[in-house]
PDB file of C-alpha atoms and ligand atoms in Angstrom:
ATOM      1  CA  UNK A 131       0.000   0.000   0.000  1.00  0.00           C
ATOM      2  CA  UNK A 132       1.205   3.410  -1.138  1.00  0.00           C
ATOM      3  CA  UNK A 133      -1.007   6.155   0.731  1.00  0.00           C
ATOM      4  CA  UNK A 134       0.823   9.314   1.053  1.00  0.00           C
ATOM      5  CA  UNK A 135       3.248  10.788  -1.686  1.00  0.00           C
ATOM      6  CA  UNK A 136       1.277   7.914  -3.526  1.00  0.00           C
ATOM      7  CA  UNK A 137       1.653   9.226  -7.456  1.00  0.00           C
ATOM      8  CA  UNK A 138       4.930  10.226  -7.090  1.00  0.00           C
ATOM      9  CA  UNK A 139       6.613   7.519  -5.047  1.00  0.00           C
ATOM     10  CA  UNK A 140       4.766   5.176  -7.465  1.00  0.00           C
ATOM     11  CA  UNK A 141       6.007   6.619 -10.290  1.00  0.00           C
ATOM     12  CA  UNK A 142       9.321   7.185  -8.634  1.00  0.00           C
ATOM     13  CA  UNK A 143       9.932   3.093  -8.406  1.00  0.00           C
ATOM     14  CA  UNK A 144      10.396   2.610 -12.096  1.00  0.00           C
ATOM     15  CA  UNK A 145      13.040   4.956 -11.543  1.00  0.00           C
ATOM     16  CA  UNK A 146      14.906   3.197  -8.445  1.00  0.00           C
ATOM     17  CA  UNK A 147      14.158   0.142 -10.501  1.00  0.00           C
ATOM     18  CA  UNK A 148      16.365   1.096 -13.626  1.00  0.00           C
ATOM     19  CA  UNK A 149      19.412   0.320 -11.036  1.00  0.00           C
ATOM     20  CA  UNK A 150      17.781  -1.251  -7.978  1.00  0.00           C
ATOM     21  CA  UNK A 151      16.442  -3.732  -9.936  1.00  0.00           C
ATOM     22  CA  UNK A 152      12.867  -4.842  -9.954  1.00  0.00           C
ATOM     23  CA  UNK A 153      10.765  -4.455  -6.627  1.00  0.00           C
ATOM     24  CA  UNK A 154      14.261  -3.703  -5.190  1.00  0.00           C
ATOM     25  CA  UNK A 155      16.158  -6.865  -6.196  1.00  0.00           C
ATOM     26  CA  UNK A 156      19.090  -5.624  -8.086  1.00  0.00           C
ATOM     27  CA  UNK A 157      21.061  -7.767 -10.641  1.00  0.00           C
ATOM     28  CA  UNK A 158      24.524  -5.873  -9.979  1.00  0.00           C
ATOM     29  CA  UNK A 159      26.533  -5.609  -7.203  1.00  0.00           C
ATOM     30  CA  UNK A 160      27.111  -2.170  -7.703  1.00  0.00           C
ATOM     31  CA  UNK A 161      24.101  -1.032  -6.656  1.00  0.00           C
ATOM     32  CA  UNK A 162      22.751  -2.281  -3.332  1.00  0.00           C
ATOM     33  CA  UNK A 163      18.985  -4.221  -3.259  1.00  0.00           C
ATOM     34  CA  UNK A 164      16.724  -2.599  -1.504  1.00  0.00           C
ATOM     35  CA  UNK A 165      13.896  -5.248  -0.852  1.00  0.00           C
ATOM     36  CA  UNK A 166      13.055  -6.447   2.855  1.00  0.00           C
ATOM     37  CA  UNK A 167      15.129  -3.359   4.232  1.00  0.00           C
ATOM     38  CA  UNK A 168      13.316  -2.388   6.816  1.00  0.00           C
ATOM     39  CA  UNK A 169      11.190   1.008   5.916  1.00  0.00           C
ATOM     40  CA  UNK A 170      13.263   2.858   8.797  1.00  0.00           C
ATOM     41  CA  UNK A 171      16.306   2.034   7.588  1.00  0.00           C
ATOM     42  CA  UNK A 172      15.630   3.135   4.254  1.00  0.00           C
ATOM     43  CA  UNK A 173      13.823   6.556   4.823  1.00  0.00           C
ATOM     44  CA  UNK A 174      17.211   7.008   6.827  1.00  0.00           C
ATOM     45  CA  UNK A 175      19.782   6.283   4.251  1.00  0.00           C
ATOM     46  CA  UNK A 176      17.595   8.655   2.015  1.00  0.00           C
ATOM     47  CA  UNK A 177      17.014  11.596   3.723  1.00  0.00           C
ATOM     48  CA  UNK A 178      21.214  11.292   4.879  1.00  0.00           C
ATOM     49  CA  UNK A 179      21.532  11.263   0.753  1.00  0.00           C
ATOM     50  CA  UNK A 180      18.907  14.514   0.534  1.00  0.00           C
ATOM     51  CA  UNK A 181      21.311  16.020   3.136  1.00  0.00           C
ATOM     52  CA  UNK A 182      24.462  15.159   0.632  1.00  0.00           C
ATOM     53  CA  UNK A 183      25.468  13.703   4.532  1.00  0.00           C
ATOM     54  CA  UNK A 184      26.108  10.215   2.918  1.00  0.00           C
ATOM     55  CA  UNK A 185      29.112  11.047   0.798  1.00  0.00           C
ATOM     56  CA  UNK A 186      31.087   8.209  -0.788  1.00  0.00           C
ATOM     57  CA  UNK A 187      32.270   9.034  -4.592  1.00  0.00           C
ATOM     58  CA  UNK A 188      29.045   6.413  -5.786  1.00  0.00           C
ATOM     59  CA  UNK A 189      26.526   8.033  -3.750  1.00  0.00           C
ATOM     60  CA  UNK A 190      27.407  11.827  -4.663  1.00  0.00           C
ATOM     61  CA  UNK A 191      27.207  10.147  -8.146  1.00  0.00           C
ATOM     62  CA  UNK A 192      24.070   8.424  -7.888  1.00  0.00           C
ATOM     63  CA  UNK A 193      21.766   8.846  -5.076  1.00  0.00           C
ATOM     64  CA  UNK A 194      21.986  12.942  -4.709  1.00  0.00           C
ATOM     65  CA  UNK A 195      20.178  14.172  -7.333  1.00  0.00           C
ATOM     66  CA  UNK A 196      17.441  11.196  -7.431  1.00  0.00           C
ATOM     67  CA  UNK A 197      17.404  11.992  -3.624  1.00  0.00           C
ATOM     68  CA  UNK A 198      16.781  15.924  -4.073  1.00  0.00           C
ATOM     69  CA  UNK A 199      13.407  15.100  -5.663  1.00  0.00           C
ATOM     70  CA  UNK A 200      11.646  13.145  -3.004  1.00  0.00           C
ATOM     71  CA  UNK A 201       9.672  15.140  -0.173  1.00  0.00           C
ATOM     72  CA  UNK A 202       9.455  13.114   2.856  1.00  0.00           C
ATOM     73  CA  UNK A 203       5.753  11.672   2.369  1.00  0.00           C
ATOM     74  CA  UNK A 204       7.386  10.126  -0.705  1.00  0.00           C
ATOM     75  CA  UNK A 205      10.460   8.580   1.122  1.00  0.00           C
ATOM     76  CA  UNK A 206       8.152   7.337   3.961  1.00  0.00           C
ATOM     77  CA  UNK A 207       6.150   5.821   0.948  1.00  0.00           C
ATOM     78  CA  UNK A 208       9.106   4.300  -1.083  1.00  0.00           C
ATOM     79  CA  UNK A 209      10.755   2.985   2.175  1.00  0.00           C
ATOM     80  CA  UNK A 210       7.592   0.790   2.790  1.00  0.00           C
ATOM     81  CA  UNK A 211       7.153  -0.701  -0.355  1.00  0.00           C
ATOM     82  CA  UNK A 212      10.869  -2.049  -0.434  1.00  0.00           C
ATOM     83  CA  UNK A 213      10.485  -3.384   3.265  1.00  0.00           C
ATOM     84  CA  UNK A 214       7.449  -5.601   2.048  1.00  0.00           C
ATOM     85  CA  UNK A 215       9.292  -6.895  -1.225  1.00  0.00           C
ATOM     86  CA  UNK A 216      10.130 -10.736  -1.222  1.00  0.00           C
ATOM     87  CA  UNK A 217      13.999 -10.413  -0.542  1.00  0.00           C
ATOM     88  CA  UNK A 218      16.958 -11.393  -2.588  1.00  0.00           C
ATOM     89  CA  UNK A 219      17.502 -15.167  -2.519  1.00  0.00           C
ATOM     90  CA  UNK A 220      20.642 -16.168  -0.687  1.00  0.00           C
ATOM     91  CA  UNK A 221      23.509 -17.010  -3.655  1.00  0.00           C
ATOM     92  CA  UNK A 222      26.404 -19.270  -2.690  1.00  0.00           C
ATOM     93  CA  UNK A 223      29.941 -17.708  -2.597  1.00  0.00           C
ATOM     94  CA  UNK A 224      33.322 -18.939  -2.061  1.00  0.00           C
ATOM     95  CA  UNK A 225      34.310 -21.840  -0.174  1.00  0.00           C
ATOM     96  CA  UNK A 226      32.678 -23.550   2.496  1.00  0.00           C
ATOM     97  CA  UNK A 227      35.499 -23.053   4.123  1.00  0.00           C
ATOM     98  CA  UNK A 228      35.003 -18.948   4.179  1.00  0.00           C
ATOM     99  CA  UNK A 229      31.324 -19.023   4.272  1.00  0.00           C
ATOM    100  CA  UNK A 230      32.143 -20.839   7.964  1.00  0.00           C
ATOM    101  CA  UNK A 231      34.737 -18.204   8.881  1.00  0.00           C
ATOM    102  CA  UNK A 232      32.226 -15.574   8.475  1.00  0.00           C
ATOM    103  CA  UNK A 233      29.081 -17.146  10.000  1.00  0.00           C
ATOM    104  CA  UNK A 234      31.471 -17.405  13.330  1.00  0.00           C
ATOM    105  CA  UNK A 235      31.735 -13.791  12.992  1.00  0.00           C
ATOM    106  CA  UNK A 236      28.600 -12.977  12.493  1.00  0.00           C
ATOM    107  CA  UNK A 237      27.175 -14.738  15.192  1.00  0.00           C
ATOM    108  CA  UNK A 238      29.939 -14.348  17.717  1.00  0.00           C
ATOM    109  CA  UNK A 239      32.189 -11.961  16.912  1.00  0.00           C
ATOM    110  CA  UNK A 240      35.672 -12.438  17.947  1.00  0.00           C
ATOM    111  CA  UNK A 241      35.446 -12.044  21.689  1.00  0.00           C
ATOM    112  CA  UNK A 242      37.898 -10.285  23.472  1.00  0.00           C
ATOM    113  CA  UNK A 243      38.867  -7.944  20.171  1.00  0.00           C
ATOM    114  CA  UNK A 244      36.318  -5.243  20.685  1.00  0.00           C
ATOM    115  CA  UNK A 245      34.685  -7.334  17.373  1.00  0.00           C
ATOM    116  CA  UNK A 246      30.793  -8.218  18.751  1.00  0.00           C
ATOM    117  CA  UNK A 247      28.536 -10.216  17.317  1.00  0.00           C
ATOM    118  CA  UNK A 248      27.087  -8.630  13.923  1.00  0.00           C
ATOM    119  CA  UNK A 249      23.963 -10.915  15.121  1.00  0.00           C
ATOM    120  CA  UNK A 250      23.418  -8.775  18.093  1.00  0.00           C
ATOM    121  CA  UNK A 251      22.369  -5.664  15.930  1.00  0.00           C
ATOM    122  CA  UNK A 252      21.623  -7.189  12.771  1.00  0.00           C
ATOM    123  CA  UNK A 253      19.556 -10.313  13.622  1.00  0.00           C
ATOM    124  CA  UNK A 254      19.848 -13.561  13.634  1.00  0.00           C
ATOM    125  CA  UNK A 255      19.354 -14.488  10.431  1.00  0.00           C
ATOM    126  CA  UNK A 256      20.649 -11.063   9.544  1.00  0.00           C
ATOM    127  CA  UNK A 257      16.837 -10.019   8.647  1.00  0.00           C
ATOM    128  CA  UNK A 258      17.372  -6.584  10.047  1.00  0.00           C
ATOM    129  CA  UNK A 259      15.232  -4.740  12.140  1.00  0.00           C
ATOM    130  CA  UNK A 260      14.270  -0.616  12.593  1.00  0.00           C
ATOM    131  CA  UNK A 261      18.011   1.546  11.816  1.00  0.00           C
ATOM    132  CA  UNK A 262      19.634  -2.146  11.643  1.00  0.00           C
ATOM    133  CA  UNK A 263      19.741  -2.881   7.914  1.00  0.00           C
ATOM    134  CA  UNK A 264      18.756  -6.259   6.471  1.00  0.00           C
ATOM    135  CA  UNK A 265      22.706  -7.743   5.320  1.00  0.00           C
ATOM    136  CA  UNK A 266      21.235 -10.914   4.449  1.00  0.00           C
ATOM    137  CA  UNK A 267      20.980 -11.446   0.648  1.00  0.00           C
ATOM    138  CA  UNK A 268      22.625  -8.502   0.068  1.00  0.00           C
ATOM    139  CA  UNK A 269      25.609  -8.394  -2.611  1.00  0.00           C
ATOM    140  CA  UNK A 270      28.983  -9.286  -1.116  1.00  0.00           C
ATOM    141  CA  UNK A 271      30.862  -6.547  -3.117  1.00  0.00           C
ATOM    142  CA  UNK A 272      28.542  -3.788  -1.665  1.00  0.00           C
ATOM    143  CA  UNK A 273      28.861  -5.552   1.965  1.00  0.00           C
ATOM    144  CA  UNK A 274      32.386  -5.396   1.284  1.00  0.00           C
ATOM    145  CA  UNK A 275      32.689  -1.917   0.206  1.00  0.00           C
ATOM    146  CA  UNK A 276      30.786  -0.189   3.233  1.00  0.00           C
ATOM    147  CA  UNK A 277      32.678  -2.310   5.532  1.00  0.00           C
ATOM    148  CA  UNK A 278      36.005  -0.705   4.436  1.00  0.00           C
ATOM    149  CA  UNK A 279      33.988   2.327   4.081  1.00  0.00           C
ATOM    150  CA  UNK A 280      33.028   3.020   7.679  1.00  0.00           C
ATOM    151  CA  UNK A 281      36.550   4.358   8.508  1.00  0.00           C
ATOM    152  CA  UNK A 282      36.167   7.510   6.176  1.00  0.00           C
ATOM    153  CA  UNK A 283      33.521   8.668   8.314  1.00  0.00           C
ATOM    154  CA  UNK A 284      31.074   9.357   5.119  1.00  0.00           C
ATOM    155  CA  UNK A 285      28.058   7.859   6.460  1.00  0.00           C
ATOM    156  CA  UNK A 286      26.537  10.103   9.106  1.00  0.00           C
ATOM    157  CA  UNK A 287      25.101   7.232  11.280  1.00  0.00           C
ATOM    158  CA  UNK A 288      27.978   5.189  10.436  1.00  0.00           C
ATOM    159  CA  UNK A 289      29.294   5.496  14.495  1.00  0.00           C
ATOM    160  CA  UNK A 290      28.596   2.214  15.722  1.00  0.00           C
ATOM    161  CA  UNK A 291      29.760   0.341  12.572  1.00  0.00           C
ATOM    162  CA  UNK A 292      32.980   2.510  13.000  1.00  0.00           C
ATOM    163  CA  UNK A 293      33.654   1.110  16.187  1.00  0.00           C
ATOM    164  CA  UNK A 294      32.326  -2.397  14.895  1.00  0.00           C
ATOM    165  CA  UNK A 295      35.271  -2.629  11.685  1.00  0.00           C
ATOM    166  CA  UNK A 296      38.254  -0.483  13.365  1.00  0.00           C
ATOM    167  CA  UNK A 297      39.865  -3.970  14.066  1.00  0.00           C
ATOM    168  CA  UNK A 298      38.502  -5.715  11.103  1.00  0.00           C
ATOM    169  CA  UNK A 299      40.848  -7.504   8.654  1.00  0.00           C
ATOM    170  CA  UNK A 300      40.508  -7.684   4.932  1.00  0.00           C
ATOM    171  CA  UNK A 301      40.079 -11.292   5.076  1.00  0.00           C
ATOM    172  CA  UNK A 302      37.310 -10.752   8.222  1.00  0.00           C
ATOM    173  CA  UNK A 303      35.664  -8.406   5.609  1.00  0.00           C
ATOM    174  CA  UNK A 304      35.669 -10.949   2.795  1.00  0.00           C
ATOM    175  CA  UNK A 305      34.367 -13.580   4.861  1.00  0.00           C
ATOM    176  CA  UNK A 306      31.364 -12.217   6.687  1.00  0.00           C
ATOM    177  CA  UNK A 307      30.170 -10.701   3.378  1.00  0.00           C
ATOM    178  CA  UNK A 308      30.255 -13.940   1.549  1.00  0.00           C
ATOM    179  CA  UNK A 309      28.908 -15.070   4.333  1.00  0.00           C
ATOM    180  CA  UNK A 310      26.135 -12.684   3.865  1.00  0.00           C
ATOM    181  CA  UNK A 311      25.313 -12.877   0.627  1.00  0.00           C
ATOM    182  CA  UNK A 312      24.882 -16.599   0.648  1.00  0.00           C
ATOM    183  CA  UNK A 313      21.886 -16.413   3.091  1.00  0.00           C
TER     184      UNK A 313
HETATM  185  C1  LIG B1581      22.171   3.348  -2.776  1.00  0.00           C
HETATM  186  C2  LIG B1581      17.349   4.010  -2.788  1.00  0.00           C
HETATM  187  C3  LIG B1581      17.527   5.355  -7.456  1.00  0.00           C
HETATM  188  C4  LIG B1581      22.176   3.989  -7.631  1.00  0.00           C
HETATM  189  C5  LIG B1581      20.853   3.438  -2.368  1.00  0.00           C
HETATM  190  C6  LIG B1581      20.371   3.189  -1.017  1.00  0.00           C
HETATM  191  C7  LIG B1581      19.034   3.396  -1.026  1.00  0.00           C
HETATM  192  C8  LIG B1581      18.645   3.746  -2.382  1.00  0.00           C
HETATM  193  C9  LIG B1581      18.072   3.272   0.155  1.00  0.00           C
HETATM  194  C10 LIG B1581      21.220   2.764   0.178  1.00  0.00           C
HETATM  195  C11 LIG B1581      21.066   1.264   0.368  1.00  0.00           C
HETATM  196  C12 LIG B1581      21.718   0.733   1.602  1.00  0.00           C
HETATM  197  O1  LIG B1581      22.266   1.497   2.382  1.00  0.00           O
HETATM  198  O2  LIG B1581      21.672  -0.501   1.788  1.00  0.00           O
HETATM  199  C13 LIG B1581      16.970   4.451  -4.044  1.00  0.00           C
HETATM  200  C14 LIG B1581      15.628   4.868  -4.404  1.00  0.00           C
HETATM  201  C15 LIG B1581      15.689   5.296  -5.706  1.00  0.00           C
HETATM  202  C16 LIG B1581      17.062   5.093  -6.177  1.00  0.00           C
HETATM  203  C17 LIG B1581      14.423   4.817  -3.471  1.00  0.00           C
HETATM  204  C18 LIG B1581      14.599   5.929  -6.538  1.00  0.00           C
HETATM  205  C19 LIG B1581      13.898   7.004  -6.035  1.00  0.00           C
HETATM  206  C20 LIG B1581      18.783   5.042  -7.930  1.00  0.00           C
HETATM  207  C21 LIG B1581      19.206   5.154  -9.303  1.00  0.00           C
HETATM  208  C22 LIG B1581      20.512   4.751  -9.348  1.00  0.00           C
HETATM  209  C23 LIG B1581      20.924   4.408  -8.006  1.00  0.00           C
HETATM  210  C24 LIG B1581      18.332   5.608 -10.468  1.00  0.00           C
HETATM  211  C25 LIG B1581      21.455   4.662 -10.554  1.00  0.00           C
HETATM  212  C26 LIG B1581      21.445   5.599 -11.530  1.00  0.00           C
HETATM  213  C27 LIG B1581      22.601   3.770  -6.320  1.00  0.00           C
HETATM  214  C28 LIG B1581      23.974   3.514  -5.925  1.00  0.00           C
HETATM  215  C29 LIG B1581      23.964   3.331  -4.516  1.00  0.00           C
HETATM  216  C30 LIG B1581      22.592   3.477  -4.092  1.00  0.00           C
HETATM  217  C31 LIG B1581      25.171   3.462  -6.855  1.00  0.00           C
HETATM  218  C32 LIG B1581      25.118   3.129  -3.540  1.00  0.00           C
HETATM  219  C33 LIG B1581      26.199   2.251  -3.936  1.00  0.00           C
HETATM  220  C34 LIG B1581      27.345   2.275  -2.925  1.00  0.00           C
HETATM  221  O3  LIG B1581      27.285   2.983  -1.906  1.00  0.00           O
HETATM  222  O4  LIG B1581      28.286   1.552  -3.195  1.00  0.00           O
HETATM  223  N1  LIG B1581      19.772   3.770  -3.184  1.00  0.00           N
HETATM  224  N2  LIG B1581      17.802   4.585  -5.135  1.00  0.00           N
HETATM  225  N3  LIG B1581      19.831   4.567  -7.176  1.00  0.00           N
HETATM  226  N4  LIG B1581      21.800   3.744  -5.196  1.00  0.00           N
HETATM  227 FE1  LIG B1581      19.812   4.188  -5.167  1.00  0.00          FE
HETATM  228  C1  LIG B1582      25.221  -0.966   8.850  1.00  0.00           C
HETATM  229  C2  LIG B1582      27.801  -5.101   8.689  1.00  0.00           C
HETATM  230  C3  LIG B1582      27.858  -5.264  13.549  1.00  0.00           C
HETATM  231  C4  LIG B1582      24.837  -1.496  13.686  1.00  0.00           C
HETATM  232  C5  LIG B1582      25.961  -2.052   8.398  1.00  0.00           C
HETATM  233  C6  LIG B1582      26.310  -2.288   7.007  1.00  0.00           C
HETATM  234  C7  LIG B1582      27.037  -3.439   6.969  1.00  0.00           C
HETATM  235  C8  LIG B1582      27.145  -3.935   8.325  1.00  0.00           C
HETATM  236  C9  LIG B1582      27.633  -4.101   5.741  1.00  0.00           C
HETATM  237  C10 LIG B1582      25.897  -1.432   5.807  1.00  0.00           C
HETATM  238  C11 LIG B1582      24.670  -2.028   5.184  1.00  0.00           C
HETATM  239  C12 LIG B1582      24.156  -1.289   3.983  1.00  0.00           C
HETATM  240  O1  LIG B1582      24.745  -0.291   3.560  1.00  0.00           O
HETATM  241  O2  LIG B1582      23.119  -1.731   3.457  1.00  0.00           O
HETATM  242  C13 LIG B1582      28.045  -5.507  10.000  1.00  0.00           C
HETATM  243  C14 LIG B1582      28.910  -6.615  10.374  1.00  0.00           C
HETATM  244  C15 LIG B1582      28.977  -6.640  11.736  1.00  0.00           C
HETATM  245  C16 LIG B1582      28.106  -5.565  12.226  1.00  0.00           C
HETATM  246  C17 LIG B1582      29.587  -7.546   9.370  1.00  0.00           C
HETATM  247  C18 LIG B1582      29.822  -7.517  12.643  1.00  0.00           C
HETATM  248  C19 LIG B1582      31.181  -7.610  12.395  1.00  0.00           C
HETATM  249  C20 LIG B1582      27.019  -4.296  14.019  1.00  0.00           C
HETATM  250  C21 LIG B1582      26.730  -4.057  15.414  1.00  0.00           C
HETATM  251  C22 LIG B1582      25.877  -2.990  15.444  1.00  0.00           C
HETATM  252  C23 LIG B1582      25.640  -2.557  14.073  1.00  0.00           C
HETATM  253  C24 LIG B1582      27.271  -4.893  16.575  1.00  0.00           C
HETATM  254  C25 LIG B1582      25.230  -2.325  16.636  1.00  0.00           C
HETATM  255  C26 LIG B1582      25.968  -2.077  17.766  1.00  0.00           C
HETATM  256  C27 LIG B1582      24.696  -1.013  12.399  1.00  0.00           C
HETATM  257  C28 LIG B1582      23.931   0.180  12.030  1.00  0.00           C
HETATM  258  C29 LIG B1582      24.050   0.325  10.648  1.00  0.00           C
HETATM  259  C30 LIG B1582      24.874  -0.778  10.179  1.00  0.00           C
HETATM  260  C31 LIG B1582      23.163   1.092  12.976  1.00  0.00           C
HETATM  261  C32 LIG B1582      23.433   1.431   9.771  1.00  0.00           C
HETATM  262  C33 LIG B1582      24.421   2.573   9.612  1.00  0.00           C
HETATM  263  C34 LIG B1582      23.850   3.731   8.797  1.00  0.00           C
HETATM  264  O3  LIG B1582      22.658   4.053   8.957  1.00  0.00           O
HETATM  265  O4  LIG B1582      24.594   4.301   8.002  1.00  0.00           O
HETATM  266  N1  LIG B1582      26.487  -3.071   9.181  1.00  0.00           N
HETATM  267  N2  LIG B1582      27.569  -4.912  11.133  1.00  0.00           N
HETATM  268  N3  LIG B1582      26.334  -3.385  13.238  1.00  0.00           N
HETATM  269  N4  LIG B1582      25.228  -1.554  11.265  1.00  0.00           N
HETATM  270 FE1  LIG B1582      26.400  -3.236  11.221  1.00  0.00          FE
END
């Protein structure tokens, strides 16, 4: 349902859906899906893009000018729709032996490093909730790149995932985002 900044948010999606892919399930891994997000998250990310707050090279690029249109009505309105879309389907990558690397840091962390468990925020099956995105599903290159991202301090309510990669390795990156994607 699409009450509120209906016409425009509906006509808006065709947009989004030239790179996000239909109902939010994109095809590339440069450009994140959007589908089962929850609606809070979403609105977030794209009123921080409105502000030109969220400010890697891509998202300058991409998301600020599509951004600049959208009142907040519409946002609210787009944001739902993705969180009720039937999610990217998990797709297998890498080696067992990786995938189980990074499902022990997801779910546990690595105690005693300041590392916690990704679980903890994210859910346990990575689903998401509220600010917490959905990672589950999502394209391991794009998990990858805002892990190693979180350190330039372009994401305005990047602060606890700041704190969550400072003593992240490459290879810790790699792995949980693998992991990710294949759920
Ligand atoms: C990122 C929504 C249109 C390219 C994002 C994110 C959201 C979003 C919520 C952040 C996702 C996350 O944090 O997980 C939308 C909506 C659109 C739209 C609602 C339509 C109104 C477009 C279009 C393009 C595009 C038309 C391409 C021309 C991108 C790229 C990123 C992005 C490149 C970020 C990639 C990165 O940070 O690596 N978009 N988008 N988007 N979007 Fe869009
Ligand atoms: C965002 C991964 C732990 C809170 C993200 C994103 C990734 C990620 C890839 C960006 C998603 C996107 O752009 O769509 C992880 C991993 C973790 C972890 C692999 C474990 C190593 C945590 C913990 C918390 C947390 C423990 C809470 C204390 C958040 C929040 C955001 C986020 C609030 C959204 C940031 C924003 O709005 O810009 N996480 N996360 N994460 N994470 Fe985590």
């Amino acid at each position: 349902d699409m009450s509120g900044g209906t016409d425009i948010a509906r006509r808006a999606i065709h947009v989004c859906a030239a790179c996000h892919g239909e109902g939010g399930r994109s095809a590339s891994a440069a450009y994140p899906s959007l589908a089962g997000q929850p609606a809070q998250y979403t609105a977030r990310q794209l009123k921080d893009f409105r502000a030109q707050q969220r400010a890697e090279a891509d998202n300058k690029a991409y998301m600020w000018g599509v951004s600049a249109l959208l009142d907040d009505d519409t946002i609210q309105a787009l944001a739902e729709y993705y969180a009720v879309q039937a999610p990217a389907p998990g797709r297998a990558r890498g080696p067992d032996r990786l995938l189980k690397e990074g499902r022990r840091l997801f779910e546990d962390g690595v105690p005693g490093s300041g590392i916690r468990a990704c679980a903890g925020c994210h859910g346990e099956r990575a689903e998401g909730a509220a600010g917490f995105p959905r990672l589950a599903g999502q394209h391991a290159d794009y998990l990858e790149r805002q892990l190693k991202g979180f350190s330039t301090r372009l994401r305005p309510h990047g602060v606890l995932m700041r704190a969550e990669t400072a003593g992240m390795t490459a290879q810790q990156m790699r792995a949980v985002a693998a992991y990710l994607q294949s759920l």
